[in-house]
Amino acid sequence: MRPGAPILRFAPSPNGRLHLGHAYSALLNADLARRMGGLCRLRIEDIDPVRSRPDLVAAIVTDLAWLGLTYPEPLRHQSRHLDSYRVTLQGLIARGLAYPCFCSRGQIRARAAASAGNPHDPDGAPLYPGTCRGLDPGITAERLARGEPHTWRIDMAAALRCADGSLDYEAFDGAETRRVAADPARWGDAVIARRDVPTSYHLAVVHDDAEEGITHVVRGRDLEAATDLHVLLQRLLGLPTPRYHHHGLILDPDGEKLAKSRGSQSLADLRAAGVTPEQIRARLGFA
Ligand code: GLU
């Protein structure tokens, strides 16, 4: 690969078998990487200690190889980099850009419902009403010292002041590129580290896209709004912003997003039913 060539990635979470939607994203990433003279990496986004399973990691590699997709080694497994995410998180905390939140989901729902307009984030979750922002530092320290369960939230207002500049990014679609203005404020004080691990999807993905030198992020439209938060984190952390393409989603016959929980057929099911990789490629427009 020539120096400076594009680097893409396919980044599934191993909490279910891959389905046609994953196949489309993986094939599109591979196709674009090839056409741009670059490469595509495979990243295993396994920060969820409960839902991620080693057998599903192996199944991802098997399913992708069956589709004809292989990736440069070593693969990045996020669960092996929790210390790096912790350091990144500590940096944001030290700069006053993140605070611990002791609220339960139920408390957040109840307080958000009571707040004017009951606003929601782009994923449909109630916007955090800011209960733990500005808690007395002494009391916070005591609760942390007691080991009280908590997430870490970005202080959105402080983060926007700190980023202090244009929060736009370049979106590409075929040969066309356009500037998109990111609006991270619509996420409110989003969780950047979960209760059980020192990161969230948002923090880990931004960290890893930079760590792996990703130049082009190609992922589903369901993550388009999250890019606003990612651009903000990149500015705060002094990381480069890749170009983004958010592709359309493969829907089931009811027009719903494919999901294991909705009983969507996995690639393994299709394989067992005698469907060939060529048929999958053709069905997804990669013949
Ligand atoms: N791990 C995420 C998922 O499986 C994708 C993350 C990304 O492409 O940024 O939905």
mmCIF file of C-alpha atoms and ligand atoms in Angstrom:
data_model
loop_
_atom_site.group_PDB
_atom_site.id
_atom_site.type_symbol
_atom_site.label_atom_id
_atom_site.label_comp_id
_atom_site.label_asym_id
_atom_site.label_seq_id
_atom_site.Cartn_x
_atom_site.Cartn_y
_atom_site.Cartn_z
ATOM 1 C CA MET A 1 0.000 0.000 0.000
ATOM 2 C CA ARG A 2 1.370 3.421 -0.882
ATOM 3 C CA PRO A 3 2.118 5.842 1.977
ATOM 4 C CA GLY A 4 -0.867 8.045 2.744
ATOM 5 C CA ALA A 5 -3.326 5.578 1.179
ATOM 6 C CA PRO A 6 -6.846 5.555 2.641
ATOM 7 C CA ILE A 7 -7.521 3.324 5.635
ATOM 8 C CA LEU A 8 -11.099 2.191 6.325
ATOM 9 C CA ARG A 9 -12.508 -0.115 8.950
ATOM 10 C CA PHE A 10 -15.413 -2.422 9.588
ATOM 11 C CA ALA A 11 -16.156 -2.404 13.317
ATOM 12 C CA PRO A 12 -18.831 -4.896 14.418
ATOM 13 C CA SER A 13 -19.783 -5.578 18.034
ATOM 14 C CA PRO A 14 -19.703 -9.313 18.846
ATOM 15 C CA ASN A 15 -23.057 -9.487 20.575
ATOM 16 C CA GLY A 16 -24.892 -11.449 17.902
ATOM 17 C CA ARG A 17 -24.304 -13.166 14.572
ATOM 18 C CA LEU A 18 -23.716 -10.936 11.552
ATOM 19 C CA HIS A 19 -26.738 -10.343 9.323
ATOM 20 C CA LEU A 20 -27.226 -8.866 5.844
ATOM 21 C CA GLY A 21 -26.871 -5.314 7.160
ATOM 22 C CA HIS A 22 -23.401 -6.115 8.468
ATOM 23 C CA ALA A 23 -22.560 -7.878 5.207
ATOM 24 C CA TYR A 24 -23.533 -4.760 3.256
ATOM 25 C CA SER A 25 -21.379 -2.505 5.436
ATOM 26 C CA ALA A 26 -18.404 -4.879 5.317
ATOM 27 C CA LEU A 27 -18.653 -5.314 1.533
ATOM 28 C CA LEU A 28 -19.045 -1.565 0.978
ATOM 29 C CA ASN A 29 -15.997 -0.792 3.122
ATOM 30 C CA ALA A 30 -13.934 -3.414 1.282
ATOM 31 C CA ASP A 31 -15.146 -2.199 -2.107
ATOM 32 C CA LEU A 32 -14.397 1.464 -1.379
ATOM 33 C CA ALA A 33 -10.984 0.615 0.096
ATOM 34 C CA ARG A 34 -10.092 -1.340 -3.040
ATOM 35 C CA ARG A 35 -11.326 1.398 -5.364
ATOM 36 C CA MET A 36 -9.395 4.068 -3.442
ATOM 37 C CA GLY A 37 -6.214 1.970 -3.407
ATOM 38 C CA GLY A 38 -6.325 1.659 0.366
ATOM 39 C CA LEU A 39 -7.097 -1.047 2.892
ATOM 40 C CA CYS A 40 -9.849 -1.964 5.288
ATOM 41 C CA ARG A 41 -9.206 -3.139 8.846
ATOM 42 C CA LEU A 42 -11.464 -5.224 11.039
ATOM 43 C CA ARG A 43 -12.022 -3.951 14.582
ATOM 44 C CA ILE A 44 -13.861 -5.969 17.205
ATOM 45 C CA GLU A 45 -15.881 -3.524 19.334
ATOM 46 C CA ASP A 46 -16.204 -5.720 22.393
ATOM 47 C CA ILE A 47 -16.255 -3.262 25.290
ATOM 48 C CA ASP A 48 -19.538 -4.674 26.606
ATOM 49 C CA PRO A 49 -18.393 -7.325 29.106
ATOM 50 C CA VAL A 50 -21.842 -8.915 29.319
ATOM 51 C CA ARG A 51 -23.020 -9.018 25.718
ATOM 52 C CA SER A 52 -19.671 -9.622 23.951
ATOM 53 C CA ARG A 53 -18.771 -13.299 23.557
ATOM 54 C CA PRO A 54 -15.503 -14.826 22.298
ATOM 55 C CA ASP A 55 -17.368 -17.433 20.226
ATOM 56 C CA LEU A 56 -19.142 -14.574 18.428
ATOM 57 C CA VAL A 57 -15.777 -12.947 17.616
ATOM 58 C CA ALA A 58 -14.663 -16.178 15.946
ATOM 59 C CA ALA A 59 -18.021 -16.374 14.143
ATOM 60 C CA ILE A 60 -17.574 -12.831 12.773
ATOM 61 C CA VAL A 61 -14.219 -13.751 11.267
ATOM 62 C CA THR A 62 -15.682 -16.981 9.822
ATOM 63 C CA ASP A 63 -18.719 -15.237 8.318
ATOM 64 C CA LEU A 64 -16.591 -12.493 6.751
ATOM 65 C CA ALA A 65 -14.105 -15.006 5.335
ATOM 66 C CA TRP A 66 -17.062 -16.932 3.876
ATOM 67 C CA LEU A 67 -18.079 -13.700 2.126
ATOM 68 C CA GLY A 68 -14.523 -13.484 0.760
ATOM 69 C CA LEU A 69 -13.340 -10.768 3.154
ATOM 70 C CA THR A 70 -10.023 -11.042 4.984
ATOM 71 C CA TYR A 71 -8.279 -8.343 7.005
ATOM 72 C CA PRO A 72 -4.764 -7.292 8.021
ATOM 73 C CA GLU A 73 -3.548 -8.865 11.277
ATOM 74 C CA PRO A 74 -3.528 -8.210 14.132
ATOM 75 C CA LEU A 75 -7.180 -7.353 14.537
ATOM 76 C CA ARG A 76 -7.899 -4.734 17.165
ATOM 77 C CA HIS A 77 -10.037 -5.985 20.051
ATOM 78 C CA GLN A 78 -11.263 -3.033 22.089
ATOM 79 C CA SER A 79 -11.484 -5.106 25.286
ATOM 80 C CA ARG A 80 -7.668 -5.326 25.222
ATOM 81 C CA HIS A 81 -7.253 -1.537 25.299
ATOM 82 C CA LEU A 82 -9.305 -0.499 28.299
ATOM 83 C CA ASP A 83 -6.223 1.078 29.931
ATOM 84 C CA SER A 84 -5.773 3.421 26.966
ATOM 85 C CA TYR A 85 -9.414 4.483 27.147
ATOM 86 C CA ARG A 86 -9.036 5.040 30.906
ATOM 87 C CA VAL A 87 -6.090 7.398 30.301
ATOM 88 C CA THR A 88 -8.087 9.320 27.682
ATOM 89 C CA LEU A 89 -11.053 9.577 30.038
ATOM 90 C CA GLN A 90 -8.826 10.758 32.912
ATOM 91 C CA GLY A 91 -7.510 13.519 30.660
ATOM 92 C CA LEU A 92 -11.036 14.810 30.023
ATOM 93 C CA ILE A 93 -11.880 14.589 33.744
ATOM 94 C CA ALA A 94 -8.711 16.479 34.695
ATOM 95 C CA ARG A 95 -9.710 19.272 32.300
ATOM 96 C CA GLY A 96 -13.139 19.576 33.917
ATOM 97 C CA LEU A 97 -14.881 18.245 30.806
ATOM 98 C CA ALA A 98 -16.441 15.150 32.368
ATOM 99 C CA TYR A 99 -18.203 14.448 35.657
ATOM 100 C CA PRO A 100 -19.423 11.331 37.449
ATOM 101 C CA CYS A 101 -23.148 10.591 37.309
ATOM 102 C CA PHE A 102 -24.702 8.432 40.022
ATOM 103 C CA CYS A 103 -28.251 8.469 38.627
ATOM 104 C CA SER A 104 -30.056 5.240 37.742
ATOM 105 C CA ARG A 105 -31.875 4.931 34.419
ATOM 106 C CA GLY A 106 -35.213 5.162 36.222
ATOM 107 C CA GLN A 107 -34.211 8.374 38.007
ATOM 108 C CA ILE A 108 -33.119 9.923 34.725
ATOM 109 C CA ARG A 109 -36.369 8.961 33.025
ATOM 110 C CA ALA A 110 -38.441 10.379 35.851
ATOM 111 C CA ARG A 111 -36.488 13.645 36.089
ATOM 112 C CA ALA A 112 -36.359 14.113 32.319
ATOM 113 C CA ALA A 113 -40.115 13.570 32.084
ATOM 114 C CA ALA A 114 -40.619 16.297 34.686
ATOM 115 C CA SER A 115 -38.385 18.786 32.843
ATOM 116 C CA ALA A 116 -39.783 21.275 30.350
ATOM 117 C CA GLY A 117 -40.557 19.674 26.989
ATOM 118 C CA ASN A 118 -39.159 16.255 28.051
ATOM 119 C CA PRO A 119 -36.390 16.479 25.426
ATOM 120 C CA HIS A 120 -34.784 13.390 23.883
ATOM 121 C CA ASP A 121 -31.424 12.699 22.252
ATOM 122 C CA PRO A 122 -31.190 11.583 18.598
ATOM 123 C CA ASP A 123 -31.414 7.921 19.678
ATOM 124 C CA GLY A 124 -34.692 8.608 21.456
ATOM 125 C CA ALA A 125 -33.342 8.425 25.024
ATOM 126 C CA PRO A 126 -34.379 11.151 27.464
ATOM 127 C CA LEU A 127 -31.832 13.966 27.510
ATOM 128 C CA TYR A 128 -29.924 13.886 30.782
ATOM 129 C CA PRO A 129 -31.353 16.630 33.011
ATOM 130 C CA GLY A 130 -27.925 17.433 34.515
ATOM 131 C CA THR A 131 -28.696 16.216 38.031
ATOM 132 C CA CYS A 132 -25.095 15.288 38.921
ATOM 133 C CA ARG A 133 -23.448 18.214 37.123
ATOM 134 C CA GLY A 134 -22.298 20.645 39.745
ATOM 135 C CA LEU A 135 -22.695 18.248 42.717
ATOM 136 C CA ASP A 136 -20.662 19.396 45.685
ATOM 137 C CA PRO A 137 -17.047 18.259 44.969
ATOM 138 C CA GLY A 138 -16.583 16.982 48.528
ATOM 139 C CA ILE A 139 -19.706 14.853 48.370
ATOM 140 C CA THR A 140 -18.770 13.607 44.890
ATOM 141 C CA ALA A 141 -15.311 12.596 46.130
ATOM 142 C CA GLU A 142 -16.879 10.753 49.059
ATOM 143 C CA ARG A 143 -19.324 8.873 46.826
ATOM 144 C CA LEU A 144 -16.496 7.916 44.452
ATOM 145 C CA ALA A 145 -14.331 6.798 47.385
ATOM 146 C CA ARG A 146 -17.225 4.639 48.633
ATOM 147 C CA GLY A 147 -17.272 2.952 45.232
ATOM 148 C CA GLU A 148 -20.804 4.060 44.414
ATOM 149 C CA PRO A 149 -21.646 2.911 40.856
ATOM 150 C CA HIS A 150 -21.416 5.757 38.353
ATOM 151 C CA THR A 151 -21.014 6.600 34.713
ATOM 152 C CA TRP A 152 -18.964 9.553 33.425
ATOM 153 C CA ARG A 153 -20.736 12.201 31.387
ATOM 154 C CA ILE A 154 -19.342 14.880 29.163
ATOM 155 C CA ASP A 155 -20.132 18.386 30.402
ATOM 156 C CA MET A 156 -21.506 19.499 27.059
ATOM 157 C CA ALA A 157 -21.512 23.241 27.780
ATOM 158 C CA ALA A 158 -17.914 23.141 29.044
ATOM 159 C CA ALA A 159 -16.866 20.940 26.118
ATOM 160 C CA LEU A 160 -18.396 23.302 23.562
ATOM 161 C CA ARG A 161 -16.621 26.261 25.191
ATOM 162 C CA CYS A 162 -13.353 24.336 25.143
ATOM 163 C CA ALA A 163 -13.696 23.167 21.529
ATOM 164 C CA ASP A 164 -14.375 26.799 20.630
ATOM 165 C CA GLY A 165 -14.311 26.574 16.877
ATOM 166 C CA SER A 166 -16.067 25.133 13.925
ATOM 167 C CA LEU A 167 -17.352 21.638 14.518
ATOM 168 C CA ASP A 168 -17.792 20.571 10.964
ATOM 169 C CA TYR A 169 -16.638 17.478 9.128
ATOM 170 C CA GLU A 170 -16.379 16.242 5.590
ATOM 171 C CA ALA A 171 -18.981 13.758 4.374
ATOM 172 C CA PHE A 172 -18.273 11.852 1.164
ATOM 173 C CA ASP A 173 -20.630 10.103 -1.153
ATOM 174 C CA GLY A 174 -19.049 8.663 -4.257
ATOM 175 C CA ALA A 175 -16.978 11.438 -5.796
ATOM 176 C CA GLU A 176 -18.866 14.188 -3.959
ATOM 177 C CA THR A 177 -17.769 15.658 -0.648
ATOM 178 C CA ARG A 178 -19.598 18.231 1.429
ATOM 179 C CA ARG A 179 -19.036 19.976 4.764
ATOM 180 C CA VAL A 180 -21.494 19.046 7.468
ATOM 181 C CA ALA A 181 -21.983 21.153 10.582
ATOM 182 C CA ALA A 182 -21.937 18.898 13.647
ATOM 183 C CA ASP A 183 -24.429 19.681 16.395
ATOM 184 C CA PRO A 184 -23.227 17.686 19.427
ATOM 185 C CA ALA A 185 -25.379 19.736 21.816
ATOM 186 C CA ARG A 186 -28.383 17.633 20.798
ATOM 187 C CA TRP A 187 -26.817 14.746 22.757
ATOM 188 C CA GLY A 188 -26.692 16.757 25.980
ATOM 189 C CA ASP A 189 -24.308 15.496 28.659
ATOM 190 C CA ALA A 190 -23.783 12.123 26.953
ATOM 191 C CA VAL A 191 -22.226 9.145 28.740
ATOM 192 C CA ILE A 192 -18.576 8.776 27.742
ATOM 193 C CA ALA A 193 -17.767 5.993 30.200
ATOM 194 C CA ARG A 194 -20.176 3.299 31.325
ATOM 195 C CA ARG A 195 -20.527 1.906 34.834
ATOM 196 C CA ASP A 196 -18.606 -1.267 34.074
ATOM 197 C CA VAL A 197 -15.817 -0.095 31.731
ATOM 198 C CA PRO A 198 -13.786 3.128 31.540
ATOM 199 C CA THR A 199 -15.209 4.055 28.138
ATOM 200 C CA SER A 200 -18.345 4.129 26.044
ATOM 201 C CA TYR A 201 -18.773 3.364 22.351
ATOM 202 C CA HIS A 202 -18.251 7.070 21.579
ATOM 203 C CA LEU A 203 -14.940 7.476 23.391
ATOM 204 C CA ALA A 204 -13.501 4.134 22.246
ATOM 205 C CA VAL A 205 -14.438 4.616 18.593
ATOM 206 C CA VAL A 206 -12.888 8.074 18.436
ATOM 207 C CA HIS A 207 -9.757 6.844 20.214
ATOM 208 C CA ASP A 208 -9.407 3.831 17.913
ATOM 209 C CA ASP A 209 -10.152 5.587 14.636
ATOM 210 C CA ALA A 210 -7.188 7.860 15.447
ATOM 211 C CA GLU A 211 -5.007 5.039 16.801
ATOM 212 C CA GLU A 212 -5.536 2.973 13.653
ATOM 213 C CA GLY A 213 -5.052 5.932 11.303
ATOM 214 C CA ILE A 214 -8.568 5.624 9.869
ATOM 215 C CA THR A 215 -9.027 8.180 7.088
ATOM 216 C CA HIS A 216 -12.546 7.216 5.950
ATOM 217 C CA VAL A 217 -15.342 5.988 8.231
ATOM 218 C CA VAL A 218 -18.068 4.130 6.337
ATOM 219 C CA ARG A 219 -20.966 3.027 8.533
ATOM 220 C CA GLY A 220 -24.741 2.947 8.692
ATOM 221 C CA ARG A 221 -26.997 5.963 8.724
ATOM 222 C CA ASP A 222 -28.138 4.936 12.201
ATOM 223 C CA LEU A 223 -24.790 6.286 13.461
ATOM 224 C CA GLU A 224 -24.906 9.563 11.539
ATOM 225 C CA ALA A 225 -26.069 11.642 14.518
ATOM 226 C CA ALA A 226 -23.372 10.078 16.726
ATOM 227 C CA THR A 227 -20.763 11.546 14.393
ATOM 228 C CA ASP A 228 -21.580 14.978 15.856
ATOM 229 C CA LEU A 229 -20.408 13.767 19.242
ATOM 230 C CA HIS A 230 -17.381 12.069 17.712
ATOM 231 C CA VAL A 231 -16.272 15.271 15.996
ATOM 232 C CA LEU A 232 -16.531 17.150 19.298
ATOM 233 C CA LEU A 233 -14.437 14.482 21.080
ATOM 234 C CA GLN A 234 -11.859 14.611 18.287
ATOM 235 C CA ARG A 235 -11.511 18.392 18.723
ATOM 236 C CA LEU A 236 -11.226 18.078 22.503
ATOM 237 C CA LEU A 237 -8.614 15.332 22.250
ATOM 238 C CA GLY A 238 -6.637 16.930 19.416
ATOM 239 C CA LEU A 239 -7.344 13.975 17.108
ATOM 240 C CA PRO A 240 -7.821 14.128 13.338
ATOM 241 C CA THR A 241 -11.361 13.939 11.950
ATOM 242 C CA PRO A 242 -11.736 11.270 9.250
ATOM 243 C CA ARG A 243 -14.118 11.684 6.330
ATOM 244 C CA TYR A 244 -17.485 10.056 6.888
ATOM 245 C CA HIS A 245 -19.977 8.218 4.734
ATOM 246 C CA HIS A 246 -23.210 7.046 6.341
ATOM 247 C CA HIS A 247 -24.785 4.439 4.123
ATOM 248 C CA GLY A 248 -28.427 3.434 3.867
ATOM 249 C CA LEU A 249 -29.582 0.523 5.996
ATOM 250 C CA ILE A 250 -30.737 -2.863 4.776
ATOM 251 C CA LEU A 251 -34.284 -3.210 6.045
ATOM 252 C CA ASP A 252 -36.450 -6.240 6.639
ATOM 253 C CA PRO A 253 -39.694 -6.695 4.664
ATOM 254 C CA ASP A 254 -41.538 -4.581 7.289
ATOM 255 C CA GLY A 255 -39.176 -1.675 6.649
ATOM 256 C CA GLU A 256 -37.481 -2.151 10.035
ATOM 257 C CA LYS A 257 -33.737 -2.241 10.712
ATOM 258 C CA LEU A 258 -32.381 -5.797 10.744
ATOM 259 C CA ALA A 259 -31.716 -7.047 14.250
ATOM 260 C CA LYS A 260 -31.164 -10.370 15.920
ATOM 261 C CA SER A 261 -33.771 -9.405 18.494
ATOM 262 C CA ARG A 262 -36.337 -9.082 15.684
ATOM 263 C CA GLY A 263 -35.473 -12.539 14.386
ATOM 264 C CA SER A 264 -33.596 -11.329 11.270
ATOM 265 C CA GLN A 265 -31.795 -14.152 9.494
ATOM 266 C CA SER A 266 -28.061 -14.247 10.168
ATOM 267 C CA LEU A 267 -25.450 -14.936 7.504
ATOM 268 C CA ALA A 268 -24.943 -18.293 9.219
ATOM 269 C CA ASP A 269 -28.677 -19.078 8.805
ATOM 270 C CA LEU A 270 -28.509 -18.114 5.134
ATOM 271 C CA ARG A 271 -25.378 -20.226 4.648
ATOM 272 C CA ALA A 272 -27.065 -23.212 6.322
ATOM 273 C CA ALA A 273 -30.052 -22.728 4.003
ATOM 274 C CA GLY A 274 -27.731 -23.115 1.003
ATOM 275 C CA VAL A 275 -27.387 -19.441 0.031
ATOM 276 C CA THR A 276 -23.972 -18.773 -1.547
ATOM 277 C CA PRO A 277 -21.650 -15.786 -0.959
ATOM 278 C CA GLU A 278 -22.139 -14.874 -4.636
ATOM 279 C CA GLN A 279 -25.902 -14.693 -4.108
ATOM 280 C CA ILE A 280 -25.420 -12.463 -1.049
ATOM 281 C CA ARG A 281 -23.105 -10.153 -2.968
ATOM 282 C CA ALA A 282 -25.541 -9.969 -5.862
ATOM 283 C CA ARG A 283 -28.486 -9.310 -3.545
ATOM 284 C CA LEU A 284 -26.570 -6.428 -1.920
ATOM 285 C CA GLY A 285 -25.460 -4.943 -5.234
ATOM 286 C CA PHE A 286 -21.822 -6.071 -5.271
ATOM 287 C CA ALA A 287 -22.005 -8.607 -8.074
HETATM 288 N N1 GLU B 1 -19.696 -1.300 16.673
HETATM 289 C C1 GLU B 1 -20.720 -0.548 16.047
HETATM 290 C C2 GLU B 1 -21.859 -1.458 15.637
HETATM 291 O O1 GLU B 1 -21.682 -2.659 15.552
HETATM 292 C C3 GLU B 1 -20.255 0.185 14.789
HETATM 293 C C4 GLU B 1 -19.369 1.298 15.121
HETATM 294 C C5 GLU B 1 -18.887 2.166 13.964
HETATM 295 O O2 GLU B 1 -18.831 1.718 12.814
HETATM 296 O O3 GLU B 1 -18.533 3.290 14.276
HETATM 297 O O4 GLU B 1 -22.944 -0.947 15.417
#
